[in-house]
């Protein structure tokens, strides 16, 4: 899926480019939209006591992005196990130039914060994610 | 009380000055520190089910502030009634020049979000705030 | 004009509602989109050395807003003089309930930061804004 | 060096913990303070036309952090070459428990954004950084 984010003035810094912390926020925007696009409602997860906290992040900044540009964030599920979910992100500018790449890894937690297996607790959503998985070619 | 905030790079925008939304956040930092300075622990309030949401804000921007400067935020209680609390803020730069002034008004809410009278629910903290009140001279 | 903003997870705080500072950022998003809608490109202004800093802000918070909701921000020009521009904002939730109202006042600055008269420096953009003005009925 | 950051209310999200994007901002706070502690003024770099943009980031989230806690961010220079600088971060809570680890890699740019060798352009600051380098034991 490709998620579009219009870059806001308040996302720039005194180098006149997007501050690097904002890409991490766009990844979150893209995740929520991606889950929705495959039929998973994140707010519904939270009502059921689920959460899916970030356990690790990686980000490479290739080119600065500017106020007023629309960032296109391509997101995919790189891997899913019973307990862990990994996303990949590619951010391009309006000229199609790759500006940033990233990954995020997530675990699944239950209502008291304990780790749970999504596959067991919510097999239907796990199946939706599994169907979307695009593993790296061996 | 005067609360000091070191201005961070991520608080600037492409005009190379502090983005105006950040002053609102510094007001919050100053409030928490002020409450603590008169013996009120905001986290304790939350544990007891109290909250004190912002119901209105005003802000005047007089001069830009810069990365690396320390902003001095003078905060005082301008008025306190049984149900409403008003703070005033004056932000000066390291040269003592006034850069921003503001006000915020807060109500008090109970554990289910309903408005409550702080004076009745928590008279000791209400008294601490009342003792700090600095009403405008008539 | 009505500008829509999808509320993001990172805009919430531990009260599980939108943090009050974010509305100030949405006002900015709405301004940029509004200017664009009447034919003014803010980035173009900046290239010409113009800026239009916020000189004052006011905000009233009526009801909390939630993650996942789309905030509708109605924006209009309340007044325009040769040197000063005032916007008004009304933020409603998806049920059409008014959650927040605000105002912002802006001056105009030239390339070295000095105040300028937009009417003299850029009469065509001043006219575009003037045509959009909706003064309060007397 | 250990840099302390008091966790603010506006840094929390609806999970009632610090939003993960804020750690990236604390890393920046720690970097600026670290450079200052070894005699490098970041604002001075910018006046001379230098910058040191982030080219990559990594972050592992081990435990959530809470409003009101002070985060202790231990920062060190893991490696420095003529063209590249790598920092490492360890964030602990007030009980000394490790909550987050991270790395950031930076290049050096000149006044028109082109990559430069810090060692050649500013040998004295390069030497200050080199003296602080703590390479991993082989």
PDB file of C-alpha atoms in Angstrom, chain A residues 7-135:
ATOM      1  CA  UNK A   7       4.369  17.676   4.692  1.00  0.00           C
ATOM      2  CA  UNK A   8       3.450  20.369   7.183  1.00  0.00           C
ATOM      3  CA  UNK A   9       5.266  23.546   8.138  1.00  0.00           C
ATOM      4  CA  UNK A  10       5.547  22.434  11.762  1.00  0.00           C
ATOM      5  CA  UNK A  11       7.419  19.316  10.603  1.00  0.00           C
ATOM      6  CA  UNK A  12      10.365  21.342   9.304  1.00  0.00           C
ATOM      7  CA  UNK A  13      13.379  22.481  11.328  1.00  0.00           C
ATOM      8  CA  UNK A  14      15.903  25.278  10.987  1.00  0.00           C
ATOM      9  CA  UNK A  15      17.777  23.378   8.277  1.00  0.00           C
ATOM     10  CA  UNK A  16      14.579  24.094   6.259  1.00  0.00           C
ATOM     11  CA  UNK A  17      13.911  20.385   5.773  1.00  0.00           C
ATOM     12  CA  UNK A  18      11.731  17.826   7.545  1.00  0.00           C
ATOM     13  CA  UNK A  19      13.063  16.988  11.002  1.00  0.00           C
ATOM     14  CA  UNK A  20      14.193  13.355  11.021  1.00  0.00           C
ATOM     15  CA  UNK A  21      11.912  12.383  13.937  1.00  0.00           C
ATOM     16  CA  UNK A  22       8.814  12.983  11.823  1.00  0.00           C
ATOM     17  CA  UNK A  23       9.452  10.078   9.464  1.00  0.00           C
ATOM     18  CA  UNK A  24       8.983   7.782  12.470  1.00  0.00           C
ATOM     19  CA  UNK A  25       5.532   9.349  12.944  1.00  0.00           C
ATOM     20  CA  UNK A  26       4.660   8.919   9.275  1.00  0.00           C
ATOM     21  CA  UNK A  27       5.549   5.229   9.579  1.00  0.00           C
ATOM     22  CA  UNK A  28       2.895   5.017  12.308  1.00  0.00           C
ATOM     23  CA  UNK A  29       0.348   6.841  10.129  1.00  0.00           C
ATOM     24  CA  UNK A  30       1.091   4.398   7.315  1.00  0.00           C
ATOM     25  CA  UNK A  31       0.760   1.358   9.623  1.00  0.00           C
ATOM     26  CA  UNK A  32      -2.675   2.390  10.869  1.00  0.00           C
ATOM     27  CA  UNK A  33      -3.845   3.053   7.303  1.00  0.00           C
ATOM     28  CA  UNK A  34      -2.329  -0.210   6.096  1.00  0.00           C
ATOM     29  CA  UNK A  35      -4.028  -2.277   8.804  1.00  0.00           C
ATOM     30  CA  UNK A  36      -7.311  -0.586   7.924  1.00  0.00           C
ATOM     31  CA  UNK A  37      -6.775  -1.343   4.236  1.00  0.00           C
ATOM     32  CA  UNK A  38      -6.562  -5.089   4.960  1.00  0.00           C
ATOM     33  CA  UNK A  39      -9.550  -5.022   7.308  1.00  0.00           C
ATOM     34  CA  UNK A  40      -7.959  -4.514  10.724  1.00  0.00           C
ATOM     35  CA  UNK A  41      -9.226  -1.693  12.905  1.00  0.00           C
ATOM     36  CA  UNK A  42      -6.536  -0.611  15.323  1.00  0.00           C
ATOM     37  CA  UNK A  43      -9.012   1.098  17.665  1.00  0.00           C
ATOM     38  CA  UNK A  44     -10.945  -2.187  17.816  1.00  0.00           C
ATOM     39  CA  UNK A  45      -7.741  -3.962  18.856  1.00  0.00           C
ATOM     40  CA  UNK A  46      -7.306  -1.467  21.668  1.00  0.00           C
ATOM     41  CA  UNK A  47     -10.906  -1.925  22.827  1.00  0.00           C
ATOM     42  CA  UNK A  48     -10.253  -5.681  23.026  1.00  0.00           C
ATOM     43  CA  UNK A  49      -7.187  -4.986  25.143  1.00  0.00           C
ATOM     44  CA  UNK A  50      -4.646  -5.703  22.419  1.00  0.00           C
ATOM     45  CA  UNK A  51      -1.738  -3.525  21.585  1.00  0.00           C
ATOM     46  CA  UNK A  52       1.159  -3.830  19.222  1.00  0.00           C
ATOM     47  CA  UNK A  53       4.045  -1.774  20.583  1.00  0.00           C
ATOM     48  CA  UNK A  54       7.158  -0.975  18.574  1.00  0.00           C
ATOM     49  CA  UNK A  55      10.079  -3.061  19.778  1.00  0.00           C
ATOM     50  CA  UNK A  56      12.635  -1.829  17.290  1.00  0.00           C
ATOM     51  CA  UNK A  57      13.061   0.728  14.548  1.00  0.00           C
ATOM     52  CA  UNK A  58      15.554   1.385  11.824  1.00  0.00           C
ATOM     53  CA  UNK A  59      15.695   4.308   9.440  1.00  0.00           C
ATOM     54  CA  UNK A  60      18.029   5.476   6.677  1.00  0.00           C
ATOM     55  CA  UNK A  61      17.806   9.060   5.466  1.00  0.00           C
ATOM     56  CA  UNK A  62      18.831   9.406   1.833  1.00  0.00           C
ATOM     57  CA  UNK A  63      17.579  12.835   0.803  1.00  0.00           C
ATOM     58  CA  UNK A  64      15.908  15.702   2.635  1.00  0.00           C
ATOM     59  CA  UNK A  65      12.205  16.355   2.144  1.00  0.00           C
ATOM     60  CA  UNK A  66      10.580  19.758   2.012  1.00  0.00           C
ATOM     61  CA  UNK A  67       7.542  21.623   3.286  1.00  0.00           C
ATOM     62  CA  UNK A  68       4.608  21.364   0.896  1.00  0.00           C
ATOM     63  CA  UNK A  69       5.759  18.142  -0.727  1.00  0.00           C
ATOM     64  CA  UNK A  70       3.616  15.045  -0.449  1.00  0.00           C
ATOM     65  CA  UNK A  71       5.576  12.105   0.904  1.00  0.00           C
ATOM     66  CA  UNK A  72       4.543   8.728  -0.519  1.00  0.00           C
ATOM     67  CA  UNK A  73       5.134   6.010   2.033  1.00  0.00           C
ATOM     68  CA  UNK A  74       5.097   2.512   0.601  1.00  0.00           C
ATOM     69  CA  UNK A  75       4.526   0.024   3.403  1.00  0.00           C
ATOM     70  CA  UNK A  76       4.549  -3.773   3.416  1.00  0.00           C
ATOM     71  CA  UNK A  77       4.616  -6.648   5.899  1.00  0.00           C
ATOM     72  CA  UNK A  78       8.080  -8.142   5.591  1.00  0.00           C
ATOM     73  CA  UNK A  79       7.528 -10.944   8.075  1.00  0.00           C
ATOM     74  CA  UNK A  80       4.974 -12.289  10.512  1.00  0.00           C
ATOM     75  CA  UNK A  81       5.452 -14.984  13.109  1.00  0.00           C
ATOM     76  CA  UNK A  82       3.077 -16.000  15.878  1.00  0.00           C
ATOM     77  CA  UNK A  83       4.529 -13.310  18.119  1.00  0.00           C
ATOM     78  CA  UNK A  84       6.246 -10.740  15.929  1.00  0.00           C
ATOM     79  CA  UNK A  85       5.395  -8.462  13.024  1.00  0.00           C
ATOM     80  CA  UNK A  86       7.845  -6.575  10.832  1.00  0.00           C
ATOM     81  CA  UNK A  87       7.022  -3.723   8.468  1.00  0.00           C
ATOM     82  CA  UNK A  88       9.140  -2.142   5.772  1.00  0.00           C
ATOM     83  CA  UNK A  89       8.789   1.439   4.527  1.00  0.00           C
ATOM     84  CA  UNK A  90      10.026   3.343   1.490  1.00  0.00           C
ATOM     85  CA  UNK A  91       9.415   7.078   1.368  1.00  0.00           C
ATOM     86  CA  UNK A  92       9.573   8.845  -1.979  1.00  0.00           C
ATOM     87  CA  UNK A  93       9.177  12.495  -2.899  1.00  0.00           C
ATOM     88  CA  UNK A  94       6.843  13.819  -5.655  1.00  0.00           C
ATOM     89  CA  UNK A  95       9.588  13.207  -8.255  1.00  0.00           C
ATOM     90  CA  UNK A  96       9.620   9.538  -7.300  1.00  0.00           C
ATOM     91  CA  UNK A  97      13.044   9.841  -5.691  1.00  0.00           C
ATOM     92  CA  UNK A  98      13.621   7.553  -2.705  1.00  0.00           C
ATOM     93  CA  UNK A  99      14.263   9.769   0.343  1.00  0.00           C
ATOM     94  CA  UNK A 100      14.048   7.411   3.301  1.00  0.00           C
ATOM     95  CA  UNK A 101      13.749   3.704   4.061  1.00  0.00           C
ATOM     96  CA  UNK A 102      12.815   2.105   7.339  1.00  0.00           C
ATOM     97  CA  UNK A 103      11.712  -0.935   9.263  1.00  0.00           C
ATOM     98  CA  UNK A 104       9.742  -1.435  12.437  1.00  0.00           C
ATOM     99  CA  UNK A 105       9.220  -4.556  14.500  1.00  0.00           C
ATOM    100  CA  UNK A 106       6.231  -5.067  16.770  1.00  0.00           C
ATOM    101  CA  UNK A 107       5.190  -7.573  19.372  1.00  0.00           C
ATOM    102  CA  UNK A 108       1.623  -8.197  20.595  1.00  0.00           C
ATOM    103  CA  UNK A 109       0.457  -7.467  24.115  1.00  0.00           C
ATOM    104  CA  UNK A 110      -2.696  -8.318  26.048  1.00  0.00           C
ATOM    105  CA  UNK A 111      -4.781  -6.179  28.351  1.00  0.00           C
ATOM    106  CA  UNK A 112      -2.304  -6.254  31.212  1.00  0.00           C
ATOM    107  CA  UNK A 113       0.655  -5.575  28.932  1.00  0.00           C
ATOM    108  CA  UNK A 114       1.866  -9.196  28.860  1.00  0.00           C
ATOM    109  CA  UNK A 115       3.154 -10.598  25.536  1.00  0.00           C
ATOM    110  CA  UNK A 116       0.589 -12.690  23.685  1.00  0.00           C
ATOM    111  CA  UNK A 117       0.536 -14.738  20.499  1.00  0.00           C
ATOM    112  CA  UNK A 118      -1.656 -12.909  17.983  1.00  0.00           C
ATOM    113  CA  UNK A 119      -2.040 -16.173  16.077  1.00  0.00           C
ATOM    114  CA  UNK A 120      -3.778 -17.754  19.093  1.00  0.00           C
ATOM    115  CA  UNK A 121      -5.609 -14.725  20.490  1.00  0.00           C
ATOM    116  CA  UNK A 122      -6.939 -13.308  17.267  1.00  0.00           C
ATOM    117  CA  UNK A 123      -6.437 -15.848  14.470  1.00  0.00           C
ATOM    118  CA  UNK A 124      -8.622 -14.012  11.952  1.00  0.00           C
ATOM    119  CA  UNK A 125      -6.539 -10.805  12.129  1.00  0.00           C
ATOM    120  CA  UNK A 126      -3.378 -12.882  12.148  1.00  0.00           C
ATOM    121  CA  UNK A 127      -4.569 -14.496   8.922  1.00  0.00           C
ATOM    122  CA  UNK A 128      -5.261 -11.106   7.353  1.00  0.00           C
ATOM    123  CA  UNK A 129      -1.699 -10.032   8.155  1.00  0.00           C
ATOM    124  CA  UNK A 130      -0.259 -13.358   6.991  1.00  0.00           C
ATOM    125  CA  UNK A 131      -2.021 -13.017   3.647  1.00  0.00           C
ATOM    126  CA  UNK A 132      -0.340  -9.632   3.230  1.00  0.00           C
ATOM    127  CA  UNK A 133       3.151 -10.870   4.090  1.00  0.00           C
ATOM    128  CA  UNK A 134       5.769 -10.299   1.392  1.00  0.00           C
ATOM    129  CA  UNK A 135       8.845 -12.190   2.553  1.00  0.00           C
TER     130      UNK A 135
END
